[in-house]
GROMACS .gro file of C-alpha atoms in nm:
model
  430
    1UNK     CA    1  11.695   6.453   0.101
    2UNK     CA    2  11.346   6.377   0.016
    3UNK     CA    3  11.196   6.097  -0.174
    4UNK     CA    4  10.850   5.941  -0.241
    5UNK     CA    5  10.731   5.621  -0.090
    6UNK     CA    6  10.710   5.358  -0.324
    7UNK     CA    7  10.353   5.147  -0.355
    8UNK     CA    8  10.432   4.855  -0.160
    9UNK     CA    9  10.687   4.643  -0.026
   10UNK     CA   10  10.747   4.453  -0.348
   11UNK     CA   11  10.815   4.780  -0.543
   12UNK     CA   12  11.088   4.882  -0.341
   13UNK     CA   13  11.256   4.507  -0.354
   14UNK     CA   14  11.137   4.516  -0.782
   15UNK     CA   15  11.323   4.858  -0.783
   16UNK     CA   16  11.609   4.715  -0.587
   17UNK     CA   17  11.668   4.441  -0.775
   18UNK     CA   18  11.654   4.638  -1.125
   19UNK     CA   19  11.939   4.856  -0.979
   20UNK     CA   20  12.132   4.581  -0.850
   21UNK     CA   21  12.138   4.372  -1.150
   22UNK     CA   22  12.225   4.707  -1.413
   23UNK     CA   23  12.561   4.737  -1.170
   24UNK     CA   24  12.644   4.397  -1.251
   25UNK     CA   25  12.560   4.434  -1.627
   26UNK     CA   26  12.814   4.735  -1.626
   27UNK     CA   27  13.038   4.515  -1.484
   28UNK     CA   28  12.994   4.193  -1.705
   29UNK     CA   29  13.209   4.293  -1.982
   30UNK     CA   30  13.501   4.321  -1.743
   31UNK     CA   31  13.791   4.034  -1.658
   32UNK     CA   32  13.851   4.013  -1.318
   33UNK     CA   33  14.197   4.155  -1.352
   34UNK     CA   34  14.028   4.455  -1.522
   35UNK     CA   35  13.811   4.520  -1.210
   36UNK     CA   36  14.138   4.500  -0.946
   37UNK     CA   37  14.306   4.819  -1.190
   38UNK     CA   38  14.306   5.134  -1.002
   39UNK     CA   39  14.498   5.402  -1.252
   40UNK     CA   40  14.505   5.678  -1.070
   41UNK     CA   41  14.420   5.855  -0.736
   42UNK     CA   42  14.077   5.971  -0.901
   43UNK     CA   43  13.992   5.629  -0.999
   44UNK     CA   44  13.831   5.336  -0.817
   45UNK     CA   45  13.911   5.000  -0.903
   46UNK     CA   46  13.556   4.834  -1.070
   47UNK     CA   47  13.492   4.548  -0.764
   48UNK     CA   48  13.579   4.844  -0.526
   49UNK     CA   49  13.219   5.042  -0.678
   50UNK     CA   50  13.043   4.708  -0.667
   51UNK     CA   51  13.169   4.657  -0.282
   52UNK     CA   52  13.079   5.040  -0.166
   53UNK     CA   53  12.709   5.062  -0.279
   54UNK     CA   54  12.717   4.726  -0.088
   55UNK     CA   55  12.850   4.833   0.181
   56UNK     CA   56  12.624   5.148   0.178
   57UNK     CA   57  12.318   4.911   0.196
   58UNK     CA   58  12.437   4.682   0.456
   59UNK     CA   59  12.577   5.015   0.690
   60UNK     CA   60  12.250   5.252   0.653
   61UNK     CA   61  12.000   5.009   0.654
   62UNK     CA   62  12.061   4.683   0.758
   63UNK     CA   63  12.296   4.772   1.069
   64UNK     CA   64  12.028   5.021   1.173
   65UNK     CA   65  11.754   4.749   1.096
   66UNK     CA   66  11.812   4.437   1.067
   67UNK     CA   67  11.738   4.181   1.375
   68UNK     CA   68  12.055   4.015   1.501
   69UNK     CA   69  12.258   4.205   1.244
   70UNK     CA   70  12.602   4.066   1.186
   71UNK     CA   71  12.862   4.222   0.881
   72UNK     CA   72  12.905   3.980   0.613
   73UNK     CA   73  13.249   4.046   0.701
   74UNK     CA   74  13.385   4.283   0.966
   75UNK     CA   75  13.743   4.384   0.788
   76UNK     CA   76  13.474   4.503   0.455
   77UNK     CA   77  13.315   4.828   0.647
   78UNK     CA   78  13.710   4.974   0.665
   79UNK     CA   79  13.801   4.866   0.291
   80UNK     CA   80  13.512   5.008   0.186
   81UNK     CA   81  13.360   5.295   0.352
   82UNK     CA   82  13.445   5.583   0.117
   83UNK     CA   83  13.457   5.969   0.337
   84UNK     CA   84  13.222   5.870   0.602
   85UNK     CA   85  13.417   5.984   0.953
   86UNK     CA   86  13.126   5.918   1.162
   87UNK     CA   87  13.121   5.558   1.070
   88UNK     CA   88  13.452   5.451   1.146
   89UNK     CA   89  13.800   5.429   0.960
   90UNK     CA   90  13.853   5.393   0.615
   91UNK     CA   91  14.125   5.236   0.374
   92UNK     CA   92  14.353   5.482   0.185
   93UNK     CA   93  14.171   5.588  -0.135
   94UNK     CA   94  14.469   5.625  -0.316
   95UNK     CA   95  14.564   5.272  -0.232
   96UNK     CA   96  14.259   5.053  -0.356
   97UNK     CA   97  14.445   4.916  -0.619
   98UNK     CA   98  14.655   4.697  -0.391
   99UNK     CA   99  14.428   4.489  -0.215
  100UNK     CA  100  14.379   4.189  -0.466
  101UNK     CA  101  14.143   4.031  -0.212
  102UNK     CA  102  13.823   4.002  -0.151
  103UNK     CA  103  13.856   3.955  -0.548
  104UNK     CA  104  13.572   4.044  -0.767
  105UNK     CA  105  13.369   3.682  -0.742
  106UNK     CA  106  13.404   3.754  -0.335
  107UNK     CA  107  13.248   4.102  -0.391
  108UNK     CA  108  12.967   3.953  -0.637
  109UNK     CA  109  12.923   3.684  -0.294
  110UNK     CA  110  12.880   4.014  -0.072
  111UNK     CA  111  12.648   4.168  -0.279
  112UNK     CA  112  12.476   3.828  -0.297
  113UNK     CA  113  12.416   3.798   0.086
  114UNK     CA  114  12.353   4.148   0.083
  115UNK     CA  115  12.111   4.150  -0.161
  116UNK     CA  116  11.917   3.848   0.004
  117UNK     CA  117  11.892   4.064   0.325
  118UNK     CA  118  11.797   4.350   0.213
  119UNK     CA  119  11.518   4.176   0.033
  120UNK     CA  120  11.423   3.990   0.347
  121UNK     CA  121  11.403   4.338   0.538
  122UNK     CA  122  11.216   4.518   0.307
  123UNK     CA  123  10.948   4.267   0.279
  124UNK     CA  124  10.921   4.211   0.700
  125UNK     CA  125  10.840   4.565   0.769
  126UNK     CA  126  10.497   4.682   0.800
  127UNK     CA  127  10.322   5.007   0.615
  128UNK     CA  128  10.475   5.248   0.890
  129UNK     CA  129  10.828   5.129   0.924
  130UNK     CA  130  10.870   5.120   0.557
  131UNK     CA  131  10.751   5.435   0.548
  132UNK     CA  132  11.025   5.569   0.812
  133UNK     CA  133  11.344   5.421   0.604
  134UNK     CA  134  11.204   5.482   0.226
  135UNK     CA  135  11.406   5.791   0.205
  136UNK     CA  136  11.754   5.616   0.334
  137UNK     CA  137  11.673   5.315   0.060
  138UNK     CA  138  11.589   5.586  -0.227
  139UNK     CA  139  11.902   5.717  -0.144
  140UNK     CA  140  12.102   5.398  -0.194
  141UNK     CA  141  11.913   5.357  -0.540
  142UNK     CA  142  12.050   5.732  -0.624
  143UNK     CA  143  12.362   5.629  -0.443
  144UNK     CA  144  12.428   5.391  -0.680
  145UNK     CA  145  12.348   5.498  -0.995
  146UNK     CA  146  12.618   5.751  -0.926
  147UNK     CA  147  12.865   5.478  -0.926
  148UNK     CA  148  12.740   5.338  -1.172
  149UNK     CA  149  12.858   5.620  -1.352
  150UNK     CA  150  13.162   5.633  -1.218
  151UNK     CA  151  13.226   5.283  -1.252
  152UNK     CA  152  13.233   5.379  -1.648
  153UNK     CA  153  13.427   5.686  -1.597
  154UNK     CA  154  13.686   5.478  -1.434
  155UNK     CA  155  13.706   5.189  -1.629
  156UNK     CA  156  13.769   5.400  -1.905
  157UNK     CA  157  14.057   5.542  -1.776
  158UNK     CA  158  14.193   5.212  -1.648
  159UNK     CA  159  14.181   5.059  -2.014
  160UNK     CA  160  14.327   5.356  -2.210
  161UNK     CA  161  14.644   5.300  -2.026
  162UNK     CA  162  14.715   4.936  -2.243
  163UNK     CA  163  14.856   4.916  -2.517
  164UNK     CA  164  14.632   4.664  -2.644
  165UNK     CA  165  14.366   4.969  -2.661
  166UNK     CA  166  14.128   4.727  -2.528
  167UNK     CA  167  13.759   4.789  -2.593
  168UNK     CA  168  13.499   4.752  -2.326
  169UNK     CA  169  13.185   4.735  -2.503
  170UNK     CA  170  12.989   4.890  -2.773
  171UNK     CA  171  13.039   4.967  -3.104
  172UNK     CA  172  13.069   5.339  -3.278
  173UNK     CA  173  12.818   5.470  -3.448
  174UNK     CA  174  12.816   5.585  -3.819
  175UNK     CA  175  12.920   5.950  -3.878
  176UNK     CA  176  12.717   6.194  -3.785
  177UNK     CA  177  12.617   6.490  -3.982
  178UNK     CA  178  12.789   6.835  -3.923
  179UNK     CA  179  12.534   6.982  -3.689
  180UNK     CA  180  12.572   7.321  -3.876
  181UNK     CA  181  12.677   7.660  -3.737
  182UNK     CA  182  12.562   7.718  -3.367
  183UNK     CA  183  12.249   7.891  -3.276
  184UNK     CA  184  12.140   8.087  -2.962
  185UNK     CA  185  11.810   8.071  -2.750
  186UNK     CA  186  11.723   8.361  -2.542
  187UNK     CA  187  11.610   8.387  -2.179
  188UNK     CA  188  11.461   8.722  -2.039
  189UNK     CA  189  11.568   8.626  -1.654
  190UNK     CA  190  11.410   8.807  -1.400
  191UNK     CA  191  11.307   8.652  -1.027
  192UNK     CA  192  11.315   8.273  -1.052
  193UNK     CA  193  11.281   7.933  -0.857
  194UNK     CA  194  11.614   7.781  -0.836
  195UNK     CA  195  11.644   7.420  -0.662
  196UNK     CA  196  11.443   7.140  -0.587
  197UNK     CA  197  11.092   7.222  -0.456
  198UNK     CA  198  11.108   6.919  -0.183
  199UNK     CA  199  10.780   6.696  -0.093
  200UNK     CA  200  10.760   6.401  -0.368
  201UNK     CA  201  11.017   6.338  -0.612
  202UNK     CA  202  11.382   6.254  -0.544
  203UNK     CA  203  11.622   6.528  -0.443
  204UNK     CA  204  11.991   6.531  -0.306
  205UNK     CA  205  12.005   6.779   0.054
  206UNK     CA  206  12.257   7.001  -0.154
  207UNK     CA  207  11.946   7.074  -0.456
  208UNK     CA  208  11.779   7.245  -0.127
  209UNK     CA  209  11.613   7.458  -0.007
  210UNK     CA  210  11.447   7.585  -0.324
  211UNK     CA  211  11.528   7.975  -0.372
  212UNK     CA  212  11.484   8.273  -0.574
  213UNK     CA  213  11.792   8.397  -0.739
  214UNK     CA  214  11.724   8.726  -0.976
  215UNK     CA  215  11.897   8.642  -1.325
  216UNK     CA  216  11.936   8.892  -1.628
  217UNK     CA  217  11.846   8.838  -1.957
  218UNK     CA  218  12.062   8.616  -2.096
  219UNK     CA  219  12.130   8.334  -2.378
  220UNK     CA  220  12.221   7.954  -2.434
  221UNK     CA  221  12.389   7.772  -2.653
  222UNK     CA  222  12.170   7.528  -2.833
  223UNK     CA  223  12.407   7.255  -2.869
  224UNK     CA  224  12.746   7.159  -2.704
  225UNK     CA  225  13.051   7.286  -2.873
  226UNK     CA  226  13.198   7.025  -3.128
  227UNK     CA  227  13.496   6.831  -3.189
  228UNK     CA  228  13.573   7.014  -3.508
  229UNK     CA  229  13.486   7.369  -3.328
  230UNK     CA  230  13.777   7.244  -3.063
  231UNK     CA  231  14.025   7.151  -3.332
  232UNK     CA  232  13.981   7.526  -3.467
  233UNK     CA  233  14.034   7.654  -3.094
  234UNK     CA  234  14.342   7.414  -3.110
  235UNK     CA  235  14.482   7.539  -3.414
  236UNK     CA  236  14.451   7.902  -3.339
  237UNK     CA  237  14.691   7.825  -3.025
  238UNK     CA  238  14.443   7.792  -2.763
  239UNK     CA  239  14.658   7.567  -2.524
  240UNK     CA  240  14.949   7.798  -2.618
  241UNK     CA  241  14.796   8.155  -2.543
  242UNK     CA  242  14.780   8.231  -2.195
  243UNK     CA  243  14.511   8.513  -2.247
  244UNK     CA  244  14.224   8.271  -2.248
  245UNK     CA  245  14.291   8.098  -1.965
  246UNK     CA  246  14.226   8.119  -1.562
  247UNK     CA  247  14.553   8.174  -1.393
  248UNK     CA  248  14.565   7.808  -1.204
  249UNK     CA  249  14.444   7.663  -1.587
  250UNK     CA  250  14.721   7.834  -1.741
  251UNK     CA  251  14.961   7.665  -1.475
  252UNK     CA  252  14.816   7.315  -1.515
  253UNK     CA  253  14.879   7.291  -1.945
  254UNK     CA  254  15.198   7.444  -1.849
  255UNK     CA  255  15.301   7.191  -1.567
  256UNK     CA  256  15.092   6.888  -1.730
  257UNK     CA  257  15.137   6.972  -2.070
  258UNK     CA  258  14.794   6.989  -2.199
  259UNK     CA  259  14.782   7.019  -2.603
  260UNK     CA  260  14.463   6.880  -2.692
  261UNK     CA  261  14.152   6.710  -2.443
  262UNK     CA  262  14.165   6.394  -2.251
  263UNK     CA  263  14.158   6.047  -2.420
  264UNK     CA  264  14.325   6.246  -2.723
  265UNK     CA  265  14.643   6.146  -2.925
  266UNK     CA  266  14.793   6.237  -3.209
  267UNK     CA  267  14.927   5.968  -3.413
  268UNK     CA  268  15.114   6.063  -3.765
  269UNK     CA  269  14.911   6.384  -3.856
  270UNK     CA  270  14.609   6.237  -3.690
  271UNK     CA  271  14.407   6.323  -3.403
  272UNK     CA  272  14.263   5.958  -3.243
  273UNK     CA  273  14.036   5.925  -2.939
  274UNK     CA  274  14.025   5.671  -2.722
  275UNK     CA  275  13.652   5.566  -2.613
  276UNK     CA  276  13.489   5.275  -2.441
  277UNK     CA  277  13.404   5.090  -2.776
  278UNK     CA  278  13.808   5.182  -2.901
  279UNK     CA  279  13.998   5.380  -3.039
  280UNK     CA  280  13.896   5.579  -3.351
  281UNK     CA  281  14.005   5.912  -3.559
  282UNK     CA  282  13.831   6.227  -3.367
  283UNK     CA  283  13.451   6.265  -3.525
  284UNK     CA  284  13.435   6.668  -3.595
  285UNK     CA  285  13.035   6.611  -3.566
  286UNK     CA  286  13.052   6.504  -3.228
  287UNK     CA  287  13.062   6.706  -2.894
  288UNK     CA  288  13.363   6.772  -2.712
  289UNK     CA  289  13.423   6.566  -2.425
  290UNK     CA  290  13.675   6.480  -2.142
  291UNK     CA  291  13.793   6.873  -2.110
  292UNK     CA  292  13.815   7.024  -1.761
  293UNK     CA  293  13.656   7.350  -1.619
  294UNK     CA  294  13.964   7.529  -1.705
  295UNK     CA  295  13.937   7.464  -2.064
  296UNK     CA  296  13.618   7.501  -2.129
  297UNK     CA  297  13.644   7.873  -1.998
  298UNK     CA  298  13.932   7.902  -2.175
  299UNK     CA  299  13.733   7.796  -2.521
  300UNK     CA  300  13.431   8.030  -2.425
  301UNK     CA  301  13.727   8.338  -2.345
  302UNK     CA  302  13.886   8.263  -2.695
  303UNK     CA  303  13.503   8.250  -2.808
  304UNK     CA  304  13.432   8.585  -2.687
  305UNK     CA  305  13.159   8.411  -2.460
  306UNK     CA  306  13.159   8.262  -2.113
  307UNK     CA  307  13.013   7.957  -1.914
  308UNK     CA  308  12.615   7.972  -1.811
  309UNK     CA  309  12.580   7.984  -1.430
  310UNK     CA  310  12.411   7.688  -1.273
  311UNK     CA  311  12.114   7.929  -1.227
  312UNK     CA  312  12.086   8.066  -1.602
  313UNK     CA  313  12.112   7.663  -1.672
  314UNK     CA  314  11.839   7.508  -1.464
  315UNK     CA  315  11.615   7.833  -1.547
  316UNK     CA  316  11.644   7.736  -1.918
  317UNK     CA  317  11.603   7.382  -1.860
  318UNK     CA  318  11.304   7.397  -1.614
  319UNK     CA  319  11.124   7.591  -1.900
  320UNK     CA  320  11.202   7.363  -2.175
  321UNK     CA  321  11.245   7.024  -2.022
  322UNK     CA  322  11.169   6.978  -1.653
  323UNK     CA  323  11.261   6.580  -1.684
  324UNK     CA  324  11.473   6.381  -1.958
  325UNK     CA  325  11.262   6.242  -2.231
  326UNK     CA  326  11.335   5.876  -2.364
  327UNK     CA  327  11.519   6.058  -2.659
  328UNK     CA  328  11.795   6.230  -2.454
  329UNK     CA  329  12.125   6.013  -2.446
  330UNK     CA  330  12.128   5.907  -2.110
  331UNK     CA  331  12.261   5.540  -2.003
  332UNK     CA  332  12.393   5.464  -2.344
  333UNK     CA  333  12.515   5.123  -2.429
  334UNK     CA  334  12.526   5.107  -2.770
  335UNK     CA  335  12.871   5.358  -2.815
  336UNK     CA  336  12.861   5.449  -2.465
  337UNK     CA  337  12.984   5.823  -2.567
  338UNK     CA  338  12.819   6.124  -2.651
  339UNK     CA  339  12.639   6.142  -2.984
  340UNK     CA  340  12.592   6.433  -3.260
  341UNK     CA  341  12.355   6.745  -3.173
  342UNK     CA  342  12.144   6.655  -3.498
  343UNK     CA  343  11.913   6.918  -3.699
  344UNK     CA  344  11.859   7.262  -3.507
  345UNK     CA  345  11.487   7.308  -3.401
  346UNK     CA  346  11.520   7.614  -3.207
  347UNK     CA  347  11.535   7.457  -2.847
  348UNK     CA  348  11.809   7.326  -2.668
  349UNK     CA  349  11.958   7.060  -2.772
  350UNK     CA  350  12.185   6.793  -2.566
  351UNK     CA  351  12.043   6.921  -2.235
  352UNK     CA  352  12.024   6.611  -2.079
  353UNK     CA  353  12.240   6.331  -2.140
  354UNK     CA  354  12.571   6.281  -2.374
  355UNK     CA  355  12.818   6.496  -2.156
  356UNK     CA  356  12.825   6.700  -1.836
  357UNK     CA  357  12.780   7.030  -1.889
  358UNK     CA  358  13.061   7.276  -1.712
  359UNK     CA  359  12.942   7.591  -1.562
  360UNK     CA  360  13.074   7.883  -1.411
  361UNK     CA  361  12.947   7.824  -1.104
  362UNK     CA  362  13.153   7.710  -0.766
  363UNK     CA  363  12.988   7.497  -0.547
  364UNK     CA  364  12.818   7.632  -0.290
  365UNK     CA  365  12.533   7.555  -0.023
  366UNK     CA  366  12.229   7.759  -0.161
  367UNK     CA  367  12.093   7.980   0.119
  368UNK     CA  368  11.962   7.775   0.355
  369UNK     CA  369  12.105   7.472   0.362
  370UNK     CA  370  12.128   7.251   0.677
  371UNK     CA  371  12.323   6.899   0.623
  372UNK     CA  372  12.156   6.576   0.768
  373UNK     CA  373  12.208   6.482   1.052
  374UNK     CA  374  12.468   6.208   1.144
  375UNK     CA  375  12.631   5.984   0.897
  376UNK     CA  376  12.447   6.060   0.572
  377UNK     CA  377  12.548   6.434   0.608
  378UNK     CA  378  12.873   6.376   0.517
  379UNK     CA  379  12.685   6.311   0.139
  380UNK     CA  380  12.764   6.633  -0.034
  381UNK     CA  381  12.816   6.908   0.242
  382UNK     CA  382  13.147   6.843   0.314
  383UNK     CA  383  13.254   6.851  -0.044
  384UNK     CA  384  13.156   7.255  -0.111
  385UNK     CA  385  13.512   7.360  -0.125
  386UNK     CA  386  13.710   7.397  -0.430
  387UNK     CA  387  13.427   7.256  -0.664
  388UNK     CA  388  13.281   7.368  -0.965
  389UNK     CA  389  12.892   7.254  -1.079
  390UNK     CA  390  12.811   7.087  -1.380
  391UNK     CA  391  12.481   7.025  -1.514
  392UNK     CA  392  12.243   6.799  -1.742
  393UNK     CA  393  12.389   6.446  -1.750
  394UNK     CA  394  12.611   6.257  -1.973
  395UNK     CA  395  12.586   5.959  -2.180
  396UNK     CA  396  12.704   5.755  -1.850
  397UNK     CA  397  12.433   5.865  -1.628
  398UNK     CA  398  12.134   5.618  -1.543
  399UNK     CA  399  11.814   5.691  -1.743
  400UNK     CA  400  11.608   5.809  -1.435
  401UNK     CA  401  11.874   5.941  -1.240
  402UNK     CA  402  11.899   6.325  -1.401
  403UNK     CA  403  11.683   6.601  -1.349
  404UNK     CA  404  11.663   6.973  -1.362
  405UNK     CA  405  11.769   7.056  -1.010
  406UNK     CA  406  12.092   6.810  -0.973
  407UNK     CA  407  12.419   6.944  -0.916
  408UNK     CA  408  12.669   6.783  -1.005
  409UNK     CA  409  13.010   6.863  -0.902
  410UNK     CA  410  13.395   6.812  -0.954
  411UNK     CA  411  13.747   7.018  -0.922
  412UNK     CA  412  13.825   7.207  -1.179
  413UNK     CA  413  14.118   7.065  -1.283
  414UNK     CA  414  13.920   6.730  -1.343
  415UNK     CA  415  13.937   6.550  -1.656
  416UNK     CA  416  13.832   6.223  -1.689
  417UNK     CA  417  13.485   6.291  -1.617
  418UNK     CA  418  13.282   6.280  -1.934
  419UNK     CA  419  13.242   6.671  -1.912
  420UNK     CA  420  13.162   6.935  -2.224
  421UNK     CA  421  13.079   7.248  -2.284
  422UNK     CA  422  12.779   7.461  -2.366
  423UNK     CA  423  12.855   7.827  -2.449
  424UNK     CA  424  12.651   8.139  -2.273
  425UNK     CA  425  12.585   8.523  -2.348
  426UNK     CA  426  12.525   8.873  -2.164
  427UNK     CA  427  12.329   8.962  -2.457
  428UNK     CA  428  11.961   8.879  -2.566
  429UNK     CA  429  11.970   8.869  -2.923
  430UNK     CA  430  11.700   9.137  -3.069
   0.00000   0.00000   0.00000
């Protein structure tokens, strides 16, 4: 994992604190009941994502550190450690939901003292010794700004299980335009950089080492595939013809009875979809969203297309947008949800930001690749088994936290990420 060395002392604690305090923002709108809710195995309860990127700080840095380091509490580093062996024991992750204590004011005490420490380390250490752990505290930042993610992901989830349909936050936005019929943007391939190229900037270990990978010629959708374009998938039997669909796919809407995506319900004629800022008839204008690997190859099949590799999608990105612009709908907190593609302008549109982006990719170490060494190289290595990649954000992710090279991944079975789909082609257009 690489990462540049901030100015100074006081950036690193300025950064720190900016982090810190958009976790607890996230986390604001929230009762403490709401934060103690874990729905489902896939889901963490709210105070148990505040708690871990604690814990992360106060076990990789201050622990290692720290002069005369004692835990804030002893019993935390089991309840909170997530898939870390080499640090110790963990609690069941299925079972976070049952331990009502610490409570969410006790976790906002631990990040407290945490955060007091941390500041107090950063700003003892000379030029040299900052130097050595900038790359493990630029990893907490990253660290958390994945759960911060998450912590949306899951709180969703949590809160479409009531009745009430609570709302979290945010309001919807007014309807969007159709964003007309999709268009195509061509790629001619050939020998290309895939990865991150290492020295400054930010990487995860599993974006390295950077690689050549040949590619065809090939094309991208330039928008994600609509609402209203799933409806028509829908209505032409698309969760009831077992042609389009991957063999373990076409077990899961048989065994789980899939009909229509995530978060959807239809209520007397009427498709509704639940979203952080309610619950609202299904916008046709807007992309697609909560939908697993499985059916979005099962949309592209019955589309006569496919999925882009992760290749063919960080290829296309790196030569239209190596970085998210201010524009792109990352970290949204005004609907928190994906938004409309708007006008075509013959890029791509909705690379970064508004919903992860499935491809046909499993995940795999790219040639090369060497875990780090103790602890932190349990990160992502451990996890290239039964994943597929997704790329480009979504409207959860952290403005500064996306890039070209990232790799996201989850099982393909996975819904209640806030995953869509962007179509791909063989053939270059002439």
């Amino acid at each position: 994992m690489t990462s540049p060395v901030l100015e100074s002392a006081s950036g690193f604690i300025a950064r720190y604190d900016e982090l810190r305090a958009y976790t607890e923002s996230l986390a604001s709108p929230l009762s403490p009941e709401d934060q103690t809710v874990q729905s489902m195995a896939d889901v963490s309860p709210t105070k148990w994502h505040r708690a871990h990127v604690t814990w992360f700080f106060e076990t990789f840095l201050l622990a290692e550190h720290e002069q005369r380091f004692v835990p804030f509490q002893d019993k935390y580093w089991f309840l909170f450690n997530s898939y870390y062996e080499a640090v110790g024991p963990r609690y069941s992750r299925p079972l976070r939901g049952v331990i009502s204590r610490p409570g969410a004011h006790d976790v906002g005490r631990y990040r407290a003292n945490v955060d007091d420490r941390m500041r107090d380390l950063i700003a003892g250490l000379d030029e040299g010794a900052l130097s050595k752990i900038a790359p493990t505290i630029t990893l907490g930042f990253h660290h958390e700004q994945q759960h911060q993610e998450l912590l949306l992901m899951d709180i969703k989830h949590v809160l479409s299980l009531n009745p009430l349909e609570p709302v979290y936050a945010g309001r919807p936005r007014a309807a969007g335009s159709a964003p007309g019929p999709l268009g195509w943007v061509d790629f001619a391939g050939g020998l290309v950089e895939i990865g991150h190229p290492g020295g400054d900037g930010f990487c995860f270990d599993n974006e390295l080492p950077q690689h050549q990978e040949y590619l065809a010629p090939y094309r991208l959708a330039d928008r994600l595939i609509t609402n209203g374009e799933w409806l028509e998938f829908m209505a032409d039997g698309g969760y009831r013809r077992a042609e389009f669909w991957l063999s373990d796919g076409w077990g899961r809407v048989q065994s789980e009875g899939w009909q229509a995506p995530f978060y959807w319900q239809q209520v007397d004629g009427v498709w509704l979809e639940h979203t952080l800022h309610g619950t609202y008839p299904v916008d046709p204008a807007l992309p697609v969203c909560h939908v697993s690997h499985y059916e979005a190859d099962a949309y592209a099949a019955w589309a006569g297309k496919r999925l882009p590799t992760e290749a063919e999608w960080e290829h296309a990105a790196r030569l239209q947008d190596e970085t998210p612009s201010d524009t792109d709908n990352l970290g949204d907190k005004s609907a928190f949800h994906p938004r409309a593609a708007g006008e075509p302008d013959g890029s791509l549109r909705q690379l970064f930001g508004d919903c992860w982006e499935w491809t046909r990719s499993s995940y795999l170490p790219y040639p090369g690749f060497h875990a780090s060494e103790g602890a932190i190289g349990e990160y992502n290595g451990k996890f290239m088994s039964a994943q597929m990649v997704l790329r480009g954000g979504c409207a959860f992710t952290p403005p500064g936290h996306a890039r070209a090279s990232y790799r996201n991944f989850f099982p393909p079975g996975a819904r209640w990420a806030l995953s869509g789909v962007r179509l791909a082609d063989d053939n270059v257009a002439p």
